[in-house]
Tab-separated table of C-alpha atoms in Angstrom:
chain	number	residue	atom	x	y	z
A	1	ASN	CA	3.074	140.375	45.336
A	2	LEU	CA	4.023	136.953	44.045
A	3	CYS	CA	3.623	134.085	46.524
A	4	ILE	CA	5.169	130.788	45.432
A	5	THR	CA	3.645	127.775	47.179
A	6	LYS	CA	4.569	124.900	44.842
A	7	GLY	CA	7.879	123.071	45.245
A	8	GLY	CA	9.874	120.968	42.829
A	9	ILE	CA	12.202	118.039	43.450
A	10	ALA	CA	15.980	117.765	43.128
A	11	SER	CA	15.832	116.129	39.694
A	12	SER	CA	13.089	118.477	38.449
A	13	PRO	CA	13.108	121.967	39.991
A	14	ILE	CA	10.382	124.447	39.086
A	15	THR	CA	11.895	127.257	37.014
A	16	TRP	CA	10.405	130.738	36.891
A	17	ASN	CA	12.162	132.726	34.180
A	18	THR	CA	11.148	135.995	32.675
A	19	ASN	CA	11.985	135.802	28.960
A	20	GLY	CA	11.816	139.597	29.092
A	21	THR	CA	11.308	142.083	31.876
A	22	VAL	CA	8.940	141.038	34.656
A	23	VAL	CA	8.501	143.588	37.437
A	24	VAL	CA	7.073	142.645	40.822
A	25	ASP	CA	6.274	146.026	42.381
A	26	ALA	CA	4.854	145.795	45.904
A	27	GLN	CA	4.139	149.567	45.775
A	28	GLN	CA	4.995	149.980	49.489
A	29	THR	CA	1.602	148.377	50.285
A	30	ARG	CA	2.484	144.644	50.275
A	31	ASN	CA	4.760	143.100	52.906
A	32	TYR	CA	6.820	141.164	50.345
A	33	GLY	CA	7.500	141.407	46.647
A	34	LEU	CA	8.270	137.688	46.386
A	35	PHE	CA	7.244	135.297	49.168
A	36	LEU	CA	8.466	131.684	49.031
A	37	ALA	CA	6.118	129.757	51.327
A	38	THR	CA	7.708	126.452	52.376
A	39	VAL	CA	8.829	125.484	48.881
A	40	ASP	CA	11.728	123.330	47.758
A	41	TYR	CA	13.774	123.349	44.562
A	42	ASN	CA	12.591	126.456	42.754
A	43	VAL	CA	14.699	128.552	40.385
A	44	ILE	CA	13.669	132.209	40.164
A	45	ASP	CA	15.491	133.833	37.261
A	46	GLY	CA	15.587	137.417	36.021
A	47	PHE	CA	12.845	139.246	37.936
A	48	ARG	CA	12.833	142.876	39.090
A	49	ILE	CA	11.485	142.873	42.653
A	50	MET	CA	10.946	146.205	44.367
A	51	LYS	CA	9.249	148.464	46.912
A	52	ALA	CA	8.085	145.964	49.539
A	53	LYS	CA	6.779	147.153	52.905
A	54	THR	CA	9.187	144.720	54.584
A	55	ASP	CA	11.493	142.361	52.599
A	56	ASN	CA	11.519	142.347	48.817
A	57	VAL	CA	12.224	138.597	48.817
A	58	HIS	CA	11.281	136.471	51.798
A	59	PHE	CA	12.008	132.753	52.203
A	60	GLU	CA	9.916	130.849	54.747
A	61	ASN	CA	11.201	127.301	55.208
A	62	GLY	CA	11.963	125.125	52.171
A	63	VAL	CA	15.264	123.932	50.720
A	64	LYS	CA	17.620	124.581	47.811
A	65	THR	CA	15.911	127.401	45.964
A	66	ILE	CA	18.016	129.493	43.585
A	67	LEU	CA	17.387	133.219	43.139
A	68	GLN	CA	19.456	134.530	40.242
A	69	ASN	CA	19.847	137.379	37.758
A	70	ALA	CA	17.335	139.581	39.609
A	71	TRP	CA	17.272	143.267	40.478
A	72	ILE	CA	16.114	143.655	44.094
A	73	TYR	CA	15.692	147.208	45.362
A	74	ASP	CA	13.850	149.910	47.327
A	75	SER	CA	12.312	147.816	50.147
A	76	ASN	CA	11.444	149.344	53.508
A	77	VAL	CA	13.416	146.610	55.293
A	78	ASP	CA	15.767	143.968	53.791
A	79	GLY	CA	16.394	143.061	50.184
A	80	ILE	CA	16.393	139.299	50.913
A	81	ASP	CA	15.649	137.587	54.220
A	82	SER	CA	14.107	134.460	55.703
A	83	THR	CA	12.326	132.952	58.676
A	84	GLY	CA	11.800	129.417	59.877
A	85	SER	CA	14.030	126.512	58.946
A	86	SER	CA	14.904	128.063	55.574
A	87	ASN	CA	17.717	129.802	57.386
A	88	SER	CA	19.720	126.579	57.082
A	89	ASN	CA	18.650	124.946	53.866
A	90	PHE	CA	21.243	125.754	51.219
A	91	HIS	CA	19.440	128.446	49.246
A	92	GLN	CA	21.581	130.103	46.557
A	93	ILE	CA	21.582	133.831	45.841
A	94	LYS	CA	23.502	134.238	42.560
A	95	ASN	CA	24.329	137.065	40.167
A	96	ASN	CA	21.773	139.551	41.511
A	97	THR	CA	21.919	143.330	41.832
A	98	ILE	CA	20.650	144.311	45.292
A	99	PHE	CA	20.502	148.002	46.187
A	100	ARG	CA	18.747	150.883	48.016
A	101	ASN	CA	16.993	148.705	50.577
A	102	SER	CA	16.395	150.327	53.969
A	103	GLY	CA	17.839	147.300	55.792
A	104	SER	CA	20.482	144.766	54.795
A	105	GLY	CA	20.955	143.658	51.219
A	106	ILE	CA	20.935	139.972	52.222
A	107	GLY	CA	20.039	138.846	55.739
A	108	ARG	CA	18.339	140.420	58.696
A	109	ASP	CA	19.105	144.004	59.601
A	110	GLY	CA	19.815	144.363	63.312
A	111	SER	CA	20.574	141.646	65.816
A	112	GLY	CA	17.875	139.155	64.784
A	113	LEU	CA	18.020	136.064	62.664
A	114	GLN	CA	20.936	135.399	60.374
A	115	LEU	CA	21.220	132.957	57.507
A	116	TYR	CA	23.017	129.612	57.874
A	117	GLU	CA	24.408	127.456	55.072
A	118	TRP	CA	23.433	129.806	52.284
A	119	ARG	CA	25.395	130.213	49.039
A	120	VAL	CA	25.836	133.907	48.138
A	121	ILE	CA	27.712	134.099	44.844
A	122	GLY	CA	28.511	136.830	42.307
A	123	ASN	CA	26.096	139.512	43.529
A	124	MET	CA	26.486	143.289	43.375
A	125	ILE	CA	25.218	144.761	46.665
A	126	TYR	CA	25.320	148.501	47.227
A	127	ALA	CA	23.622	151.557	48.760
A	128	ASN	CA	21.658	149.578	51.377
A	129	SER	CA	21.100	151.636	54.498
A	130	GLY	CA	20.691	149.026	57.227
A	131	SER	CA	22.674	149.335	60.417
A	132	THR	CA	24.086	145.809	60.135
A	133	SER	CA	25.519	144.968	56.722
A	134	ALA	CA	25.192	144.357	53.033
A	135	ILE	CA	25.466	140.597	53.681
A	136	ASN	CA	24.577	139.210	57.107
A	137	VAL	CA	25.070	135.438	57.524
A	138	ASN	CA	26.003	132.841	60.087
A	139	THR	CA	28.455	130.088	59.349
A	140	PRO	CA	28.734	127.762	57.599
A	141	SER	CA	27.850	129.784	54.513
A	142	VAL	CA	29.645	130.264	51.210
A	143	LEU	CA	30.353	133.806	50.010
A	144	LEU	CA	32.115	134.022	46.627
A	145	GLN	CA	32.858	136.824	44.167
A	146	ASN	CA	30.382	139.370	45.530
A	147	THR	CA	30.920	143.101	44.954
A	148	VAL	CA	29.909	145.089	48.037
A	149	PHE	CA	30.225	148.878	48.330
A	150	GLY	CA	28.530	152.038	49.576
A	151	ASN	CA	26.371	150.410	52.276
A	152	THR	CA	25.935	152.271	55.560
A	153	GLY	CA	26.584	149.272	57.853
A	154	SER	CA	29.466	146.826	57.642
A	155	GLY	CA	30.028	145.337	54.208
A	156	ILE	CA	29.901	141.657	55.123
A	157	TYR	CA	29.020	140.408	58.588
A	158	VAL	CA	29.710	136.755	59.389
A	159	ASN	CA	28.759	135.452	62.805
A	160	ASN	CA	31.311	132.676	63.184
A	161	THR	CA	29.646	129.633	64.681
A	162	VAL	CA	31.519	127.040	62.573
A	163	SER	CA	33.371	128.109	59.419
A	164	THR	CA	32.690	130.030	56.232
A	165	ASN	CA	34.253	130.025	52.785
A	166	SER	CA	34.678	133.606	51.632
A	167	ARG	CA	36.608	134.578	48.525
């Protein structure tokens, strides 16, 4: 798996782009495909992240990381999830294709942790088999222009604690 431990700053984020096809295959033996360990201001662009034992992408703490233009699929649990204070630190999930995960596409499957103040924009999320949803967030979060279909749970689940923009 790929574990990112170095953070950037607002004026100079660290950008990880692929300039081709980069596949992170956890081969059902690693817990995560991509693990972001208390990092701030990273941009992860264009990866294929697949077959994690738990979550394909896992945020642990940190602020304002952007995950974009990735294919995230075939995990044993959730496509993208987080623990710690990263649940409320304005991460952006943009223009990704997220499919065939055994849990939720984005957010925790089941009644556990949900994501606060995340920006989920322009993603295609389908064929996830979690009991909860394709997108599982708490408010306030921003959900814009996502395409959600063919998931076994609810399409989008928003636990309304404040307010959410959804279009």
